Short mmCIF file of C-alpha atoms and ligand atoms in Angstrom, two decimals:
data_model
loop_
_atom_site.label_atom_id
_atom_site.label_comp_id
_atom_site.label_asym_id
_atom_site.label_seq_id
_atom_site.Cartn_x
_atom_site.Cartn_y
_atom_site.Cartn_z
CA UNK A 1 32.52 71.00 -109.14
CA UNK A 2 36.13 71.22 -109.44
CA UNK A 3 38.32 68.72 -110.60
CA UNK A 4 41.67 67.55 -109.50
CA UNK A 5 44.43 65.91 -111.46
CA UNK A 6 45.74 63.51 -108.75
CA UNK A 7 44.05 64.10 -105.93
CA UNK A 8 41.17 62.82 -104.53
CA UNK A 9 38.24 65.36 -102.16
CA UNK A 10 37.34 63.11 -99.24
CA UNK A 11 33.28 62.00 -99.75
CA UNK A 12 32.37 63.45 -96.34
CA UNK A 13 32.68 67.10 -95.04
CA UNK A 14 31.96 70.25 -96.96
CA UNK A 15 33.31 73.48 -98.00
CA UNK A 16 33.91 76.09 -96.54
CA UNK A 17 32.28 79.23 -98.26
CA UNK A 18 32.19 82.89 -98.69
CA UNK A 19 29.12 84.88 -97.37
CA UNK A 20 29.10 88.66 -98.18
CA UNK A 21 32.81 89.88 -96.02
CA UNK A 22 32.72 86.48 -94.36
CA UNK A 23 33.66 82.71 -94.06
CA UNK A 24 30.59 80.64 -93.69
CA UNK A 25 31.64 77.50 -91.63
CA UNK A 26 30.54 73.86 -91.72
CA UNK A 27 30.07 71.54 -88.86
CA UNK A 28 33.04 69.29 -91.13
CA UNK A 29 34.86 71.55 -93.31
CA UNK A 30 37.69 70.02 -95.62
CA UNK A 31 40.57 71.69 -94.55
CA UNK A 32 43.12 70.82 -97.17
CA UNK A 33 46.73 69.80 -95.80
CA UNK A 34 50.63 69.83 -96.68
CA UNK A 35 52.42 67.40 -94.54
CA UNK A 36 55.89 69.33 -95.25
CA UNK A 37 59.25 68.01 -95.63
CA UNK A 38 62.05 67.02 -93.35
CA UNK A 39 60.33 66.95 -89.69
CA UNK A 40 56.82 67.69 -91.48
CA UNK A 41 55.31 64.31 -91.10
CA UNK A 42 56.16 64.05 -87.55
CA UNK A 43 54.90 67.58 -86.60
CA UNK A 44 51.96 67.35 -88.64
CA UNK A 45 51.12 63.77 -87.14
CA UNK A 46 51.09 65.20 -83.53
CA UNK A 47 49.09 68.51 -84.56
CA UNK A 48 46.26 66.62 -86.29
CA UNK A 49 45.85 64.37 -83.26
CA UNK A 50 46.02 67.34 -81.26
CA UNK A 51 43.58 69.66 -83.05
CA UNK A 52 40.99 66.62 -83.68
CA UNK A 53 41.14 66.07 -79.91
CA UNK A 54 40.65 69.35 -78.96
CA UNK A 55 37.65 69.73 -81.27
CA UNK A 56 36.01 66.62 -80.16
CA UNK A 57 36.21 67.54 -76.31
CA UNK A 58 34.91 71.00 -77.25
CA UNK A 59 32.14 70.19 -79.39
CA UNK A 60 30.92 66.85 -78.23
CA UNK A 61 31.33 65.57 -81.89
CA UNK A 62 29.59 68.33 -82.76
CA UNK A 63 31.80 69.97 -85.06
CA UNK A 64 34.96 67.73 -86.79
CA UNK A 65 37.52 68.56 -89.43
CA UNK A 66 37.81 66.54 -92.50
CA UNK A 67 41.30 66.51 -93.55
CA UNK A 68 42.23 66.32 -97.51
CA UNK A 69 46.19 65.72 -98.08
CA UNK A 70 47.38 67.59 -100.74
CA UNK A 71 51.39 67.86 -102.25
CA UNK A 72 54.03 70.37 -102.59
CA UNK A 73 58.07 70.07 -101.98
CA UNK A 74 59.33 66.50 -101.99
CA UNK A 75 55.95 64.73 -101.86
CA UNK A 76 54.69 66.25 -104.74
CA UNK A 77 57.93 65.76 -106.64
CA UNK A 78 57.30 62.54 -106.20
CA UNK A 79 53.68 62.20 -107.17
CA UNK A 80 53.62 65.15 -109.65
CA UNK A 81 57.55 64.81 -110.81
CA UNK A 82 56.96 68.78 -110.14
CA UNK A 83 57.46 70.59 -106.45
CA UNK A 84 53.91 72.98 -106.76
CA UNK A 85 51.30 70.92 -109.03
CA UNK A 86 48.10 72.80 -110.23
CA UNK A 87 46.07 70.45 -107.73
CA UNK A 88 47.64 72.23 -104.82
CA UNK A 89 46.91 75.75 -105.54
CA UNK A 90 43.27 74.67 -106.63
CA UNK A 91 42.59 72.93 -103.85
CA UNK A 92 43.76 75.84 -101.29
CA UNK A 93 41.74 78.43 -103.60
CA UNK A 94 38.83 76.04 -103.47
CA UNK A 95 38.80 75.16 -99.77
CA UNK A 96 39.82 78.58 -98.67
CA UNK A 97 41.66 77.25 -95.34
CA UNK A 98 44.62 75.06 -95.44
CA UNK A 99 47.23 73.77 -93.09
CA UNK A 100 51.12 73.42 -94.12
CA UNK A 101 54.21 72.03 -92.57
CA UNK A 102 57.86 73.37 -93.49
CA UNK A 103 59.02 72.51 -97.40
CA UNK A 104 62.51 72.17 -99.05
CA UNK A 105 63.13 74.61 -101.66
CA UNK A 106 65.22 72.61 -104.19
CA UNK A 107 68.89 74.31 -104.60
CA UNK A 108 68.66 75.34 -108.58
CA UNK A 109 65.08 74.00 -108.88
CA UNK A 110 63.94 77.32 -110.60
CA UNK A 111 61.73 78.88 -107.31
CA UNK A 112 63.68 81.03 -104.91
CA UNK A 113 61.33 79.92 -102.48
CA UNK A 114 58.42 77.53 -102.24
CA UNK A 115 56.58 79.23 -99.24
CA UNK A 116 56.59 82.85 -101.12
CA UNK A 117 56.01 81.66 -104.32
CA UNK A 118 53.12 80.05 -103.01
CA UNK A 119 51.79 83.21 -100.83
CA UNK A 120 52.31 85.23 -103.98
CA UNK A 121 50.38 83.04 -106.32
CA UNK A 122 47.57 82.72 -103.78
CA UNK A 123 47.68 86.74 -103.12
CA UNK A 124 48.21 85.95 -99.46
CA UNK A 125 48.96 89.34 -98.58
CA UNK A 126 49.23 89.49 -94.91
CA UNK A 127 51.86 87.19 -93.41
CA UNK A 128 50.59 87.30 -89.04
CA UNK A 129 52.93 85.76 -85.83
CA UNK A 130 51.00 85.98 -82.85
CA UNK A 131 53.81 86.11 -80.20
CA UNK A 132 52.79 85.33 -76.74
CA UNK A 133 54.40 83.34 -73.58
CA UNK A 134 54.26 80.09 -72.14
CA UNK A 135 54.71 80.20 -68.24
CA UNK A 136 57.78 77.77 -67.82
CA UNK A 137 59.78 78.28 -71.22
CA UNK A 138 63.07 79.62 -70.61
CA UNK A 139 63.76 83.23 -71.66
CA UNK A 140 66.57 85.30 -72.37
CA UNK A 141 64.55 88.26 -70.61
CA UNK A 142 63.38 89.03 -67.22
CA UNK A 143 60.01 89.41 -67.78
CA UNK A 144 58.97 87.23 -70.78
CA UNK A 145 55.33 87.28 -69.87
CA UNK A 146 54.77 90.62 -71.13
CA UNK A 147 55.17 89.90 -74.56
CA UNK A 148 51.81 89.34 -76.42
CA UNK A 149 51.77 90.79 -80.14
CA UNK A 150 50.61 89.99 -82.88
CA UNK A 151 52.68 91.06 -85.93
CA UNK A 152 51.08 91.53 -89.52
CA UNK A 153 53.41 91.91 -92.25
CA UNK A 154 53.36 92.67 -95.94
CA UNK A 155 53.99 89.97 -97.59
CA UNK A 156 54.06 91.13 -101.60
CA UNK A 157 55.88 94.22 -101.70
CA UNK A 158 59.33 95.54 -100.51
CA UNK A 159 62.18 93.60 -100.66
CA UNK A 160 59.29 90.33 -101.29
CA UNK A 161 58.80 91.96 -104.38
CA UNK A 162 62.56 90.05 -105.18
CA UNK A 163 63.14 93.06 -107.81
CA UNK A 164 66.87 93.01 -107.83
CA UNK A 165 69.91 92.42 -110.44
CA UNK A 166 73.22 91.73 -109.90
CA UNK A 167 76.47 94.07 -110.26
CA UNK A 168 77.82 94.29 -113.81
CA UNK A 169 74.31 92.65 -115.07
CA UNK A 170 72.64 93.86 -118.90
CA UNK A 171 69.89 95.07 -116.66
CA UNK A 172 71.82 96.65 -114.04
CA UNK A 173 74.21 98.40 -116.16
CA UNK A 174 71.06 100.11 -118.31
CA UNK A 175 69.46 100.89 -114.85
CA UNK A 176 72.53 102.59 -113.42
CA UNK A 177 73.15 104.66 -116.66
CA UNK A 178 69.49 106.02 -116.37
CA UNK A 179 69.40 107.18 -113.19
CA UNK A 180 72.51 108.79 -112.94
CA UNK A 181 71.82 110.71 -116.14
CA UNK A 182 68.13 111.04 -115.60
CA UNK A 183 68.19 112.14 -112.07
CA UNK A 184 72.06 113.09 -111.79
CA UNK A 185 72.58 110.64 -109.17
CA UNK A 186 76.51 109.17 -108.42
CA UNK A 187 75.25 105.13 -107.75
CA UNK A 188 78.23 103.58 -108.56
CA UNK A 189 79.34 101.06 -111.65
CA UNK A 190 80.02 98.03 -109.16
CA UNK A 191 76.96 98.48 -107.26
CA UNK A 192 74.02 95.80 -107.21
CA UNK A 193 70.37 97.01 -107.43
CA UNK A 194 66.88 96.34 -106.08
CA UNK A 195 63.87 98.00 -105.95
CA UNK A 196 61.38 98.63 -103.13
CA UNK A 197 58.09 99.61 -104.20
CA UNK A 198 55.27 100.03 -101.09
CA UNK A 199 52.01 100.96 -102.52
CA UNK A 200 48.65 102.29 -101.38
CA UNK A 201 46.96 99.29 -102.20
CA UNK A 202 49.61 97.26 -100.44
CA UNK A 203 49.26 98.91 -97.31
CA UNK A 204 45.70 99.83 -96.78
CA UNK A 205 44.85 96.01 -97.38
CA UNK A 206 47.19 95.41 -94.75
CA UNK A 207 46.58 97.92 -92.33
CA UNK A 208 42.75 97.70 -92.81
CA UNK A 209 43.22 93.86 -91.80
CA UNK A 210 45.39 94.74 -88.95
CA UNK A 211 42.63 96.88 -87.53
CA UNK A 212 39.82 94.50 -88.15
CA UNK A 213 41.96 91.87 -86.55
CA UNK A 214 42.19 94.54 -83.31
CA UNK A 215 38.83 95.58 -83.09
CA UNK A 216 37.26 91.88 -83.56
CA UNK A 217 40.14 90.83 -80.16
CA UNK A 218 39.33 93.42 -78.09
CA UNK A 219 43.16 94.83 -78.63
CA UNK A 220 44.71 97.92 -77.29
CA UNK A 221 46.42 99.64 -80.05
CA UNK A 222 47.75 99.01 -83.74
CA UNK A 223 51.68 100.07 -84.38
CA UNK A 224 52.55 101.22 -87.90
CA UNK A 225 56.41 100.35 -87.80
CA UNK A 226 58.30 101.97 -90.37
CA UNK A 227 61.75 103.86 -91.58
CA UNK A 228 59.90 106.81 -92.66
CA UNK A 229 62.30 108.79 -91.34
CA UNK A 230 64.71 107.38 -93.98
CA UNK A 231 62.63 105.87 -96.60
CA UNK A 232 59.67 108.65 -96.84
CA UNK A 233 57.73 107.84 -99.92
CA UNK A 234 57.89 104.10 -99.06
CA UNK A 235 58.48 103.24 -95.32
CA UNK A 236 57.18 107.19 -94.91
CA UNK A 237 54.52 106.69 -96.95
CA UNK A 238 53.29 103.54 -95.30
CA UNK A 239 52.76 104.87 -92.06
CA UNK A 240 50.87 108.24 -93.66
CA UNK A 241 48.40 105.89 -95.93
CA UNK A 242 47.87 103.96 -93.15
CA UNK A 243 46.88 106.87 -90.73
CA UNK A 244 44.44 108.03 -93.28
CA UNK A 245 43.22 104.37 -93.57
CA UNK A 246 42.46 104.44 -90.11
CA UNK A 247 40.47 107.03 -89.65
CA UNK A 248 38.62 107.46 -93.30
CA UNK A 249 37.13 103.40 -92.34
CA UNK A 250 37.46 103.92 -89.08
CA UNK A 251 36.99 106.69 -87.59
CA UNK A 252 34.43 105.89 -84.70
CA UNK A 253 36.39 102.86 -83.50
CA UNK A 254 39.88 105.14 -83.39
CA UNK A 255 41.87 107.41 -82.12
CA UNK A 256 45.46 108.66 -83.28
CA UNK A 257 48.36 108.94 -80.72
CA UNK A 258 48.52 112.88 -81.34
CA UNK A 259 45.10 113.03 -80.66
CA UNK A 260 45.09 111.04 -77.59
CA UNK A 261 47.32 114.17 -76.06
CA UNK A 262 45.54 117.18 -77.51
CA UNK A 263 42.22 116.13 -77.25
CA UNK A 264 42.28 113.65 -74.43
CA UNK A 265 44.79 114.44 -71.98
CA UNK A 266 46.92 111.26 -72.42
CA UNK A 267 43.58 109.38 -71.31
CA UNK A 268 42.59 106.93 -73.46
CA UNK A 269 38.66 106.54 -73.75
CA UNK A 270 36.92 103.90 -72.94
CA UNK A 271 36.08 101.26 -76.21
CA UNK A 272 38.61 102.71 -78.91
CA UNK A 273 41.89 101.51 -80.38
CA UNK A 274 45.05 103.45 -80.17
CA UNK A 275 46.61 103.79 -84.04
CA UNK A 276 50.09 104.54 -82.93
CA UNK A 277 53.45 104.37 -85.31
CA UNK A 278 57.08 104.10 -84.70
CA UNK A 279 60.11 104.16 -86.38
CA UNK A 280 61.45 100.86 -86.64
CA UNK A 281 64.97 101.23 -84.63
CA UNK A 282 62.87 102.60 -82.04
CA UNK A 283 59.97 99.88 -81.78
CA UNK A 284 63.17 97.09 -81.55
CA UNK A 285 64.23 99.09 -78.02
CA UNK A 286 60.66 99.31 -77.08
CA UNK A 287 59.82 95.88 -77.94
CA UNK A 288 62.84 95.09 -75.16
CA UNK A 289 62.32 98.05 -72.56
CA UNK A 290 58.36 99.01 -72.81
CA UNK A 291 56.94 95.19 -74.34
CA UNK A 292 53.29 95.50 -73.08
CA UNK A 293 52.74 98.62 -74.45
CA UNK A 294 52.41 97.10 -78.10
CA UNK A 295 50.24 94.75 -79.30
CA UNK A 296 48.94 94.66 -82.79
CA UNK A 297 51.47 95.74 -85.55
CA UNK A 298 51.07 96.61 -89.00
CA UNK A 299 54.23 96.91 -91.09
CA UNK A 300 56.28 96.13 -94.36
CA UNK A 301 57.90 93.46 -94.89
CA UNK A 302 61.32 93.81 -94.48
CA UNK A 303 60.86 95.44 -91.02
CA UNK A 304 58.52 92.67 -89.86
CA UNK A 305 60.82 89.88 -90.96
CA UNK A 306 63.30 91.06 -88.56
CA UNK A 307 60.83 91.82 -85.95
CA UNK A 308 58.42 88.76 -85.93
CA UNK A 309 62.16 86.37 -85.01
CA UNK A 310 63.47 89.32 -82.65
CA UNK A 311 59.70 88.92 -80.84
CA UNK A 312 59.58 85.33 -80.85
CA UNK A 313 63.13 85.11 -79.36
CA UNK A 314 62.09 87.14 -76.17
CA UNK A 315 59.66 84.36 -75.29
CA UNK A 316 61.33 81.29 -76.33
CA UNK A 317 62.31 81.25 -79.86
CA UNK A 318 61.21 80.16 -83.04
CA UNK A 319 60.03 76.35 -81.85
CA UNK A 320 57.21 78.19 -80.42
CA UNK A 321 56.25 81.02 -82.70
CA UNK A 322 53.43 80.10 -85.24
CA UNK A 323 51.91 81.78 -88.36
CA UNK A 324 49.76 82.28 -91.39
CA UNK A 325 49.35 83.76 -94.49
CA UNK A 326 46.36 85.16 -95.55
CA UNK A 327 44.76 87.14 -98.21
CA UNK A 328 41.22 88.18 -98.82
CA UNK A 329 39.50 84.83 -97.60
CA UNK A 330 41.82 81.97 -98.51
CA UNK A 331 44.42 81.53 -95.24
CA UNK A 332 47.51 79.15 -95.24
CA UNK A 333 48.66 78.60 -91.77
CA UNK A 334 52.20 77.28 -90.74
CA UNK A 335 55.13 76.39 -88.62
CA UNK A 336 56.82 79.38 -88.98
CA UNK A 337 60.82 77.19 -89.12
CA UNK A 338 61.91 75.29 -91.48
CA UNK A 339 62.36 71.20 -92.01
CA UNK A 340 64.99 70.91 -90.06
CA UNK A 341 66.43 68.28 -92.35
CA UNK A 342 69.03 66.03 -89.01
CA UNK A 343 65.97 65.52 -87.25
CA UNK A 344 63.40 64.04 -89.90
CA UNK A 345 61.47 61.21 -88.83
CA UNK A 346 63.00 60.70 -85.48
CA UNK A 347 59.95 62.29 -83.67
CA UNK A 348 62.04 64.14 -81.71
CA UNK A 349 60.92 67.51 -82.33
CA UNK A 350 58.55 70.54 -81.30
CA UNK A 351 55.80 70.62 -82.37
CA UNK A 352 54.21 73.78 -81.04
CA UNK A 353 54.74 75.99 -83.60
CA UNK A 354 52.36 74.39 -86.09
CA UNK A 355 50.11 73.56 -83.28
CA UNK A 356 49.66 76.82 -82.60
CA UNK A 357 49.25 77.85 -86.13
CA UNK A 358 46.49 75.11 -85.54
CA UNK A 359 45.03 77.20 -83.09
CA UNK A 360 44.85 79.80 -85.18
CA UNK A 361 43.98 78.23 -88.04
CA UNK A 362 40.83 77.23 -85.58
CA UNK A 363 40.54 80.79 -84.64
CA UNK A 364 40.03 82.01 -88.10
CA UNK A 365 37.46 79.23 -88.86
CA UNK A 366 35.55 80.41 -85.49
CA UNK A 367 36.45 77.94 -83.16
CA UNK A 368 38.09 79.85 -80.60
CA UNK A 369 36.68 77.74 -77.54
CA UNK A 370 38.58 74.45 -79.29
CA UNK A 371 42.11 77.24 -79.30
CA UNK A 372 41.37 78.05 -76.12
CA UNK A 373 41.30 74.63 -74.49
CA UNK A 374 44.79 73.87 -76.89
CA UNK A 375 46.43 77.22 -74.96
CA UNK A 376 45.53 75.81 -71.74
CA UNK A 377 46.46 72.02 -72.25
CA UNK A 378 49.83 73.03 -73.85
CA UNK A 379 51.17 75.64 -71.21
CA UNK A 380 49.86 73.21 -68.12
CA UNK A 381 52.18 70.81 -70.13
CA UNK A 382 55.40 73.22 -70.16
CA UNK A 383 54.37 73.98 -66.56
CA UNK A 384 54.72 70.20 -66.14
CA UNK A 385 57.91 70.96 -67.65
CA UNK A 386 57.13 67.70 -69.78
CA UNK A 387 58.44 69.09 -73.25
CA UNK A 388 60.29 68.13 -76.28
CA UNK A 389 64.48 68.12 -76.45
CA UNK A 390 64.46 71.83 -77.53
CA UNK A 391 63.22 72.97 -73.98
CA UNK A 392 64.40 70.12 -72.19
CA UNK A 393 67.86 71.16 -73.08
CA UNK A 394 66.90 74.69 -71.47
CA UNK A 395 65.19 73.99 -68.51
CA UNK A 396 66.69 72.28 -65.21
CA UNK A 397 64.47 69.13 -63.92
CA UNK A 398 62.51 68.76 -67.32
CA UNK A 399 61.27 65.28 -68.66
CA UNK A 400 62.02 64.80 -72.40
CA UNK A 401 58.98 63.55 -74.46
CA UNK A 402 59.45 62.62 -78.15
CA UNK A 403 56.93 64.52 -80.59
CA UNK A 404 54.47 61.97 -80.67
CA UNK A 405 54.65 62.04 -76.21
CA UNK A 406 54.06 65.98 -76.37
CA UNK A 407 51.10 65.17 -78.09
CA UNK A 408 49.53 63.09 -75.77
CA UNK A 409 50.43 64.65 -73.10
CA UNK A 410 48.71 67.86 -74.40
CA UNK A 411 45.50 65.96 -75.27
CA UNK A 412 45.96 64.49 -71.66
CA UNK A 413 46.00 67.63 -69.97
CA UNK A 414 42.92 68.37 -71.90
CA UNK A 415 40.95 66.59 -68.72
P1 NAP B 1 65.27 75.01 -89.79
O1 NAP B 1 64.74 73.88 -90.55
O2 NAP B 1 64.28 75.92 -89.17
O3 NAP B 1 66.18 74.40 -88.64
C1 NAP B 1 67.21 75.10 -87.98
C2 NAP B 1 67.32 74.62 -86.54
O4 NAP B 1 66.23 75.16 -85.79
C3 NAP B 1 67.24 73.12 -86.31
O5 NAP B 1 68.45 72.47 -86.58
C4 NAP B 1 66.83 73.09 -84.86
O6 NAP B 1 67.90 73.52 -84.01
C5 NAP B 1 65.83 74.23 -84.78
N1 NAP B 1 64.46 73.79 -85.06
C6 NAP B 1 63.72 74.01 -86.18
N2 NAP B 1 62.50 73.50 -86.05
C7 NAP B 1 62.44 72.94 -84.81
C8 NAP B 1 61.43 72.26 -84.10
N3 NAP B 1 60.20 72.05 -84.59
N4 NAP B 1 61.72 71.82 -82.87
C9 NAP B 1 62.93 72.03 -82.33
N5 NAP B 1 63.92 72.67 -82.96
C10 NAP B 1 63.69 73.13 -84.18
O7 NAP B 1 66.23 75.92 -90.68
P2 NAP B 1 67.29 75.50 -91.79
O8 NAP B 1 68.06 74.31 -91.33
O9 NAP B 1 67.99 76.76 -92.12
O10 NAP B 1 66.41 75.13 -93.06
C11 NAP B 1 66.17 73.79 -93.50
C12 NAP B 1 65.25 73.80 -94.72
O11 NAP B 1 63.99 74.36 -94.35
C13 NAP B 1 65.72 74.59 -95.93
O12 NAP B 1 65.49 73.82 -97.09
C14 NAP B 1 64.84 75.82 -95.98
O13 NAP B 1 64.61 76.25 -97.30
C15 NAP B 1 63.57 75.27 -95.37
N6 NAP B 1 62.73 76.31 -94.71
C16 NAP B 1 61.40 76.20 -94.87
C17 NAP B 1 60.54 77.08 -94.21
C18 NAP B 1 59.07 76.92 -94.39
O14 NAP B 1 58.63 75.98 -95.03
N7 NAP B 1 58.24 77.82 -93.87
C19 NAP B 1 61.07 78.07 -93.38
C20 NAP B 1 62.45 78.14 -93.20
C21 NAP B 1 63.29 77.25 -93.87
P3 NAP B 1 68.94 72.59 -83.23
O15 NAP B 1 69.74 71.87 -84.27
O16 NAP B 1 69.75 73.57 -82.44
O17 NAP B 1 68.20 71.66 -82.37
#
């Protein structure tokens, strides 16, 4: 059994566990949870009441998660005197699903970021946004409702990779000097440098869950986005490993855009998945002009950081938009802003994007009728157009509702 420094497992539930390529669910897992910092407590409050109420109406009492706090940012500093104690990653290893709310990276407090230090210690490889509407929230585009993506990104390579040194460093200098001589390039004196490695096993982890993820939801088509034009032994390369990914695990469940036009007329057949790529200047027209032609994307990091937020703004911005990390097994799922540091403890905020990173956390676990009844409650509620400040400041005729109102009046329109 493991043990934990400062932490204690609740006595009831059980553990999750890992049977051959697949989670093996309790009636009560332990989920392990981060409040957060800043707005955390109140958004984590309201999703935990939320969540447990959708459960119970789904499963009669049936099924019920068992919650175990755990600590990282402030809280932890406090209880650990360090921001990421040994307890936390254990427990998330241990329990294999976990829910977080937003943390403060400490200015000079030796991480450049909590959230990917944490994703790269727990080999969370895949970051995924779901981006889908709500009928009601106010969007900057005509037809909002035709958005419905879902975005996985690399989340350990490219410019997450954070290899970089500054102009006029030791490093830099030594660099510079090398590969001018080496490869008689010009890259000037004053210039900074990173480095952007994309590898096979990167990308055909990523890709391969990106598929998986579209075959097991009954989606359309996966989208390798990429710069290969550009960038062709890493953005290029990408989209060619992940081709041949496709079809060598594939290849009965798939078909390749080329190959929808010379072998099937432009028809697509009935029961496969459309692997598809485009470059990624292209895909952030499309994504405007042509949305419901994508729906599952696969792509690097870089490009998907810039894509999930452009996505998420088309159907009402980053309040809504939820997400998790995951790796091979163990998931992380989380409010996808920050902590939002004016508003803490006023319960005045949205709490819909970790809700819905609830949802999916209930997704993963198999739970999808308890998600389902969480989609429904929350967008009667915006149809209500009983929401928190964020929308209320967007939408003519709206009642405000503090955090902890939005909650109940989600778990009321539960019936
Ligand atoms: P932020 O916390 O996301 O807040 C920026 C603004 O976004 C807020 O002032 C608010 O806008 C709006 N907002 C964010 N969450 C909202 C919610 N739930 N409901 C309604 N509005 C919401 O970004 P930041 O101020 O740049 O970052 C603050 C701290 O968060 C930093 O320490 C940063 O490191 C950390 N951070 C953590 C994560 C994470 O843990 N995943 C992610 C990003 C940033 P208005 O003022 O216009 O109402």
């Amino acid at each position: 059994m493991v043990r934990f420094d400062k932490i204690e497992v609740p006595k009831e539930g059980k553990r999750i566990e890992i049977s051959g390529d697949k989670l093996k669910v309790p009636d009560n897992p332990i989920i392990p949870v981060i409040e957060g910092d800043g707005i955390g407590p109140d958004i984590m409050k309201a999703t935990r009441r939320v969540l447990d109420a959708s459960v119970e109406k789904t499963y009669k009492g049936k099924k019920r998660i068992v919650w175990f706090d755990i600590y990282a940012g402030e809280s932890a500093q406090a209880k650990y005197g360090e921001v990421l104690p040994k307890d936390t990653f254990k427990a998330i290893k241990h329990f294999i699903v976990a829910l977080k709310g937003p943390l403060t990276t400490p200015v000079g407090g030796g991480y450049r970021s909590l959230n990917v230090t944490l994703r790269q210690r727990l080999n969370l490889y895949a970051c995924v946004r779901p981006v889908r509407y709500f009928e009601g929230v106010p969007s900057p585009v005509k037809h909002p409702e035709k958005m419905n993506v879902v975005i996985f990104r690399e989340n350990t390579e490219d410019v997450y990779a954070g290899i970089e040194w500054p102009k006029g460093s030791k490093e830099v200098k030594k660099l510079i000097k090398w590969l001018n001589k080496t490869y008689k390039l010009r890259i000037r004196a004053d210039s900074g440098v990173g480095i952007k490695p994309i590898s096979v096993t990167g990308t055909n982890r990523l890709v391969r869950k990106a598929i998986k993820y579209a075959l097991e939801y009954k989606r359309r088509s996966v989208t390798l986005v990429h710069k290969g034009n550009i960038m062709k032994y890493t953005e290029g390369a990408f989209r060619d490993w992940g081709y041949k990914l496709a079809i060598k695990e594939f290849r009965d469940k798939v078909i390749t855009e080329e190959e929808l036009w010379s072998q099937y007329n432009g028809e697509m057949p009935q029961g496969k998945i459309l692997i598809k790529d485009r470059i990624a200047d292209s895909m952030f027209q499309q994504i405007l002009t042509r949305t419901d032609e994508y729906d599952v994307v696969a792509t690097p990091n870089l490009n998907g950081d810039y894509l999930s937020d452009a996505c998420a703004a088309q159907v009402g911005g980053l309040g809504m938009a939820p997400g998790a990390n995951i790796g091979d097994f163990v998931g992380l799922f989380e409010a996808t802003h920050g902590t939002a540091p004016k508003y803490a403890n006023k319960d005045v905020v949205n709490p819909g994007s970790l809700i819905l990173s609830g949802c999916m956390m209930l997704e993963y676990l198999g739970w999808r009728e308890a998600a389902e009844l969480i989609y429904k409650a929350m967008g009667e509620t915006i149809k209500q157009k009983r929401v928190t400040y964020d929308l209320h400041r967007l939408m003519e005729g709206a009642i405000k509702l503090k955090t902890s109102e939005y909650a109940s009046a989600i778990i009321e329109n539960m019936g």
